[in-house]
Short mmCIF file of C-alpha atoms and ligand atoms in Angstrom, two decimals:
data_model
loop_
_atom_site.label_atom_id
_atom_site.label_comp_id
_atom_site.label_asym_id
_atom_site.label_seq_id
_atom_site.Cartn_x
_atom_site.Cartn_y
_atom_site.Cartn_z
CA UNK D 1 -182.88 48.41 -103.96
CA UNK D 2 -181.18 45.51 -102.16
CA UNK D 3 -183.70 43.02 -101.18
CA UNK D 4 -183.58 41.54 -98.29
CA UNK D 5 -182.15 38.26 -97.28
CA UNK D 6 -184.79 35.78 -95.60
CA UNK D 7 -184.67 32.31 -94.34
CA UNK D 8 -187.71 30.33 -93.41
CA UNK D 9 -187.73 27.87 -90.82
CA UNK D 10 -190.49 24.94 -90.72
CA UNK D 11 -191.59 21.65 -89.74
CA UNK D 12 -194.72 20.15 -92.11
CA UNK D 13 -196.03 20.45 -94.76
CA UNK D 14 -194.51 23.99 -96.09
CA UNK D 15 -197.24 25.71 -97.42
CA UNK D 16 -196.88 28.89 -96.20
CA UNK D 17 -193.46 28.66 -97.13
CA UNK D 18 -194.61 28.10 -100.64
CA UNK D 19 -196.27 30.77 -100.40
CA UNK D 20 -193.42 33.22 -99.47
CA UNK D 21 -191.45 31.75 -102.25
CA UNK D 22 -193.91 31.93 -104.45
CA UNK D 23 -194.18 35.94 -103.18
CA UNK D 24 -190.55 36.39 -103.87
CA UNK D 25 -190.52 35.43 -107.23
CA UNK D 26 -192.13 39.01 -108.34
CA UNK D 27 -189.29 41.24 -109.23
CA UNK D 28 -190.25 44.13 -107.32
CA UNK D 29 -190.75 42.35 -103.99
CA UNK D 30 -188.16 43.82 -101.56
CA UNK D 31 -187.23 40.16 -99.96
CA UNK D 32 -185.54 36.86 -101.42
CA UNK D 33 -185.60 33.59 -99.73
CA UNK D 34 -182.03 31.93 -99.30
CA UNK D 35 -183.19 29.02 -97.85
CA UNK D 36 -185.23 26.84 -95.73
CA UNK D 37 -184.36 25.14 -92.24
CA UNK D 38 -186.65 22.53 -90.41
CA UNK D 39 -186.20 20.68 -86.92
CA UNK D 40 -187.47 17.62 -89.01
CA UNK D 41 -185.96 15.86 -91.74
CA UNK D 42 -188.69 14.17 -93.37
CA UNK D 43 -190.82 17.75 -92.51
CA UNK D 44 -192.15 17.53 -96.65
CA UNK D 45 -191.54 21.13 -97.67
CA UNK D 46 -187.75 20.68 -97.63
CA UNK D 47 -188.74 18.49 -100.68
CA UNK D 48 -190.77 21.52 -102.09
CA UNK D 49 -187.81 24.10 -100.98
CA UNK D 50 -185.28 22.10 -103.08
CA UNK D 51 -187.88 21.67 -106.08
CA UNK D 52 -187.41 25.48 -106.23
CA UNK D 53 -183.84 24.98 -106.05
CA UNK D 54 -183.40 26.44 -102.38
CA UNK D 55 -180.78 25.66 -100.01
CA UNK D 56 -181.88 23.52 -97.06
CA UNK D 57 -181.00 22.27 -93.95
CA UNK D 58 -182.05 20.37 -90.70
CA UNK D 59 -180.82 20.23 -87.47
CA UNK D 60 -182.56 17.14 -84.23
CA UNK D 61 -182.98 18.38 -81.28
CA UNK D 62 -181.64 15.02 -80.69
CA UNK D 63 -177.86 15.68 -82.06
CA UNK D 64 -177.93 18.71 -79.03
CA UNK D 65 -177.81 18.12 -74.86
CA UNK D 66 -179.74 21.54 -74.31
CA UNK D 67 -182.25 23.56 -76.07
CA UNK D 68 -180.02 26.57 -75.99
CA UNK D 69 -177.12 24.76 -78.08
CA UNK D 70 -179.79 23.40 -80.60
CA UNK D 71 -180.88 27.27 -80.61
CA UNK D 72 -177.47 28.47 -80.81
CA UNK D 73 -176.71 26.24 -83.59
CA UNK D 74 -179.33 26.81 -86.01
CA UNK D 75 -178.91 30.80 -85.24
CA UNK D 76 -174.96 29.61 -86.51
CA UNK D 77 -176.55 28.19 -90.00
CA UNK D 78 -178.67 31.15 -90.47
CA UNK D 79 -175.95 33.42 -90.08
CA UNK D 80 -173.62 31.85 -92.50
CA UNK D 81 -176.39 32.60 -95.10
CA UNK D 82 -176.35 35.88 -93.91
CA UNK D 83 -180.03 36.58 -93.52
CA UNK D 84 -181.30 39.34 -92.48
CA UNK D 85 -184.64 37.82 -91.44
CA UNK D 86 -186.20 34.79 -90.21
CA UNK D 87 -190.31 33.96 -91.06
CA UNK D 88 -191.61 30.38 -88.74
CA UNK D 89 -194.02 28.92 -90.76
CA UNK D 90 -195.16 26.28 -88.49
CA UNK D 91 -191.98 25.71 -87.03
CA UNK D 92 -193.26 23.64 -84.10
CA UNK D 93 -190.95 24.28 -81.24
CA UNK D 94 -190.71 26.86 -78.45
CA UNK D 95 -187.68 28.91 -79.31
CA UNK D 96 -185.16 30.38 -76.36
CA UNK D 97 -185.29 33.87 -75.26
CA UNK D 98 -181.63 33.77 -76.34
CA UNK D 99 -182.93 32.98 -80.09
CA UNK D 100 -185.97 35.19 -80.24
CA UNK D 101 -183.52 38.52 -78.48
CA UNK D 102 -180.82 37.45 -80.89
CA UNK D 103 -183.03 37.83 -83.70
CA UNK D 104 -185.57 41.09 -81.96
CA UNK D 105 -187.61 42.82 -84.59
CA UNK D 106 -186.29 40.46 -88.01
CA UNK D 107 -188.17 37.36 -86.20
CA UNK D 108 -192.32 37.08 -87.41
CA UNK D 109 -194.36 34.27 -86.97
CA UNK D 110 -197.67 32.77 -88.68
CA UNK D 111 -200.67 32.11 -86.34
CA UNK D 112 -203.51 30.27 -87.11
CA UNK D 113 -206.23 32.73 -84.40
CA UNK D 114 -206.82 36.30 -83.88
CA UNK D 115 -204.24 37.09 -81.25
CA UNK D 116 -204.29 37.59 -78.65
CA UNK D 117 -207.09 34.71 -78.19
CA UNK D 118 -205.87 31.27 -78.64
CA UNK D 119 -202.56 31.57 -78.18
CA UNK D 120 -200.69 27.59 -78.46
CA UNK D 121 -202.05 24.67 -80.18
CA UNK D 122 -205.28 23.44 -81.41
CA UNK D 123 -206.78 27.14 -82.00
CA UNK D 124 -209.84 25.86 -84.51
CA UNK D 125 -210.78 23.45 -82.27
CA UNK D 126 -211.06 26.25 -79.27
CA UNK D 127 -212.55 28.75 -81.10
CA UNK D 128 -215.46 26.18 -82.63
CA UNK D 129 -215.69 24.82 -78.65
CA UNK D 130 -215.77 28.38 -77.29
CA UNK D 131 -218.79 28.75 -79.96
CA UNK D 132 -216.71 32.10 -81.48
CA UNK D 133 -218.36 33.34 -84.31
CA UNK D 134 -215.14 35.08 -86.17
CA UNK D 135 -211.62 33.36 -86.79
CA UNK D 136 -208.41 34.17 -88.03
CA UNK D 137 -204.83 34.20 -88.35
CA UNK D 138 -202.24 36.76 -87.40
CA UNK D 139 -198.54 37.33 -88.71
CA UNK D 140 -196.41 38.67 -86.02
CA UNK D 141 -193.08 39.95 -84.44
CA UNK D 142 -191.40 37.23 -82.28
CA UNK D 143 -190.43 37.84 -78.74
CA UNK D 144 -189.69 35.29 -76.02
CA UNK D 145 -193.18 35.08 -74.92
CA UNK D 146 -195.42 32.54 -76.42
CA UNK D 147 -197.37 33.99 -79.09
CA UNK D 148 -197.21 37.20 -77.67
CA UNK D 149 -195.37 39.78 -79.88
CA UNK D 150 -196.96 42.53 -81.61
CA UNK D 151 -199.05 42.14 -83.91
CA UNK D 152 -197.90 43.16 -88.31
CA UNK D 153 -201.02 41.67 -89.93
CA UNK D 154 -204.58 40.01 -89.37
CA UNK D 155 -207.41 38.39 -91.36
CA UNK D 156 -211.05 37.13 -90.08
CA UNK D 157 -213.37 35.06 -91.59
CA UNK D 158 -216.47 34.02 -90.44
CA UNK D 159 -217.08 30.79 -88.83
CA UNK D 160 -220.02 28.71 -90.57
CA UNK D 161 -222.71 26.57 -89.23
CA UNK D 162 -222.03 23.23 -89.44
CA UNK D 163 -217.42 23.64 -89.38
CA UNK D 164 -215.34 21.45 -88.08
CA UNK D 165 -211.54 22.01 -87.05
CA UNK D 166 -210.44 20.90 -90.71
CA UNK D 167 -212.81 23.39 -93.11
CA UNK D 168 -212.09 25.96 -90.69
CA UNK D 169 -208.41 25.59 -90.87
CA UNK D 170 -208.90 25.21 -94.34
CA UNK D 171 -211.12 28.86 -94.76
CA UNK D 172 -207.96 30.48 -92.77
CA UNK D 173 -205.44 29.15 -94.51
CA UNK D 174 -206.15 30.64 -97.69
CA UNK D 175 -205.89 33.94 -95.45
CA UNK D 176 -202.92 33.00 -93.77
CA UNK D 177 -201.16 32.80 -97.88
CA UNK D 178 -202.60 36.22 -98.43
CA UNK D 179 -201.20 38.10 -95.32
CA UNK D 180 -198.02 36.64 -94.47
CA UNK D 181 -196.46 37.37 -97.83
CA UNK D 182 -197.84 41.01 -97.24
CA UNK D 183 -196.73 41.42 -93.84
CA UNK D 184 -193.19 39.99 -94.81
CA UNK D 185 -193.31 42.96 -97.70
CA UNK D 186 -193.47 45.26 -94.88
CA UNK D 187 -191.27 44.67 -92.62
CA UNK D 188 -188.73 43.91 -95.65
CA UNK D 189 -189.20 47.50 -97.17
CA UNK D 190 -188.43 49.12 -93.78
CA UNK D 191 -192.62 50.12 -93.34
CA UNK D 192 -192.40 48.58 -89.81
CA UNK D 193 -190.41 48.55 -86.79
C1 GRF Z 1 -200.31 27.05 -90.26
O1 GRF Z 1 -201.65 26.90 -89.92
C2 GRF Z 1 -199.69 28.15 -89.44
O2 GRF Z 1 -200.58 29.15 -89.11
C3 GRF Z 1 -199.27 27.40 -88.19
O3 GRF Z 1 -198.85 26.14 -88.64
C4 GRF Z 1 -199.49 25.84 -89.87
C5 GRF Z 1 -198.40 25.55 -90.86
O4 GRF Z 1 -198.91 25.10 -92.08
N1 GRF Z 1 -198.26 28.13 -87.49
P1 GRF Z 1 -197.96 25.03 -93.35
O5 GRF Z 1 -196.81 24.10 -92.99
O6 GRF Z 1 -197.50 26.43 -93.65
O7 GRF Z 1 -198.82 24.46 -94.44
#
């Protein structure tokens, strides 16, 4: 079996990236990571992507007059690694329907909610507001709209008397490194489409 070739593309801290890598490291996974691509240069899990000895790049949306071009080019660097799929994990930017068609169906995303509620930013915070008693995260497919493609993988977890934004994120992060390593071992040994 050939595994397939995936690139991840972030802007923080990385830890759902480390988790992928991490995922990749068992021999009979079907995917292997060829490197890691940020919008931010000091983003700290290109530090951790090298420390596993990982190719890396970034690209500012400062070097490029237009969305589209800084689209175009960092579809340009993923290609020349050949991949044959692209995981965000937290890459904080809205991507161009040109990037997301480009890449239809090899494109998945990590949400911190329980799509389709609480699509955009600051989901723990909404969800605690909205007084929702269930949380979660969600891997999906990528398509131009935001947060809007269908869905590979969820997990819940209860939300607790007495949370705040930060031990909620933390409860669904721990879920978030369980399914997205999962849902990338389905769609890399052709279970979805
Ligand atoms: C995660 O909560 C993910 O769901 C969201 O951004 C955060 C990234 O965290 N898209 P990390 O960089 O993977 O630690």
């Amino acid at each position: 079996m050939s595994k397939k070739r995936v690139a991840i593309l972030i802007s923080g801290r990385g830890s759902n990236m480390s988790a992928l890598i991490d995922a990749c490291k068992s021999a009979d996974y079907p995917a292997e990571i060829v490197g890691v691509g940020s919008n931010r240069a000091a983003a700290p899990g290109l530090k951790i992507a090298s420390s596993h000895g990982l190719k890396t790049f970034s690209l500012a949306q400062s070097q490029f007059e237009s969305r589209e071009a800084f689209d175009l080019a960092l579809t340009q660097k993923l290609e020349e690694w050949h991949v044959d799929i692209v995981c965000l994990a937290g890459f904080m930017r809205m991507l161009t329907p040109e990037f997301t068609l480009h890449w239809a169906g090899r494109l998945i995303n990590i949400h911190p909610s329980l799509l389709p509620l609480y699509r955009g930013l600051d989901t723990h915070a909404r969800a605690l507001a909205d007084g929702a008693s269930v949380h979660g995260c969600t891997v999906h497919f990528v398509t131009p709209g935001l947060d809007e493609g269908p869905t590979i993988l969820q997990a819940q977890v209860p939300v607790l008397p007495g949370d705040t934004p930060e031990t909620l994120a933390a409860r669904i992060l721990v879920e978030e490194h369980r399914i997205y390593p999962e849902a990338l071992r389905l769609l890399a040994s052709g279970a979805l489409s």
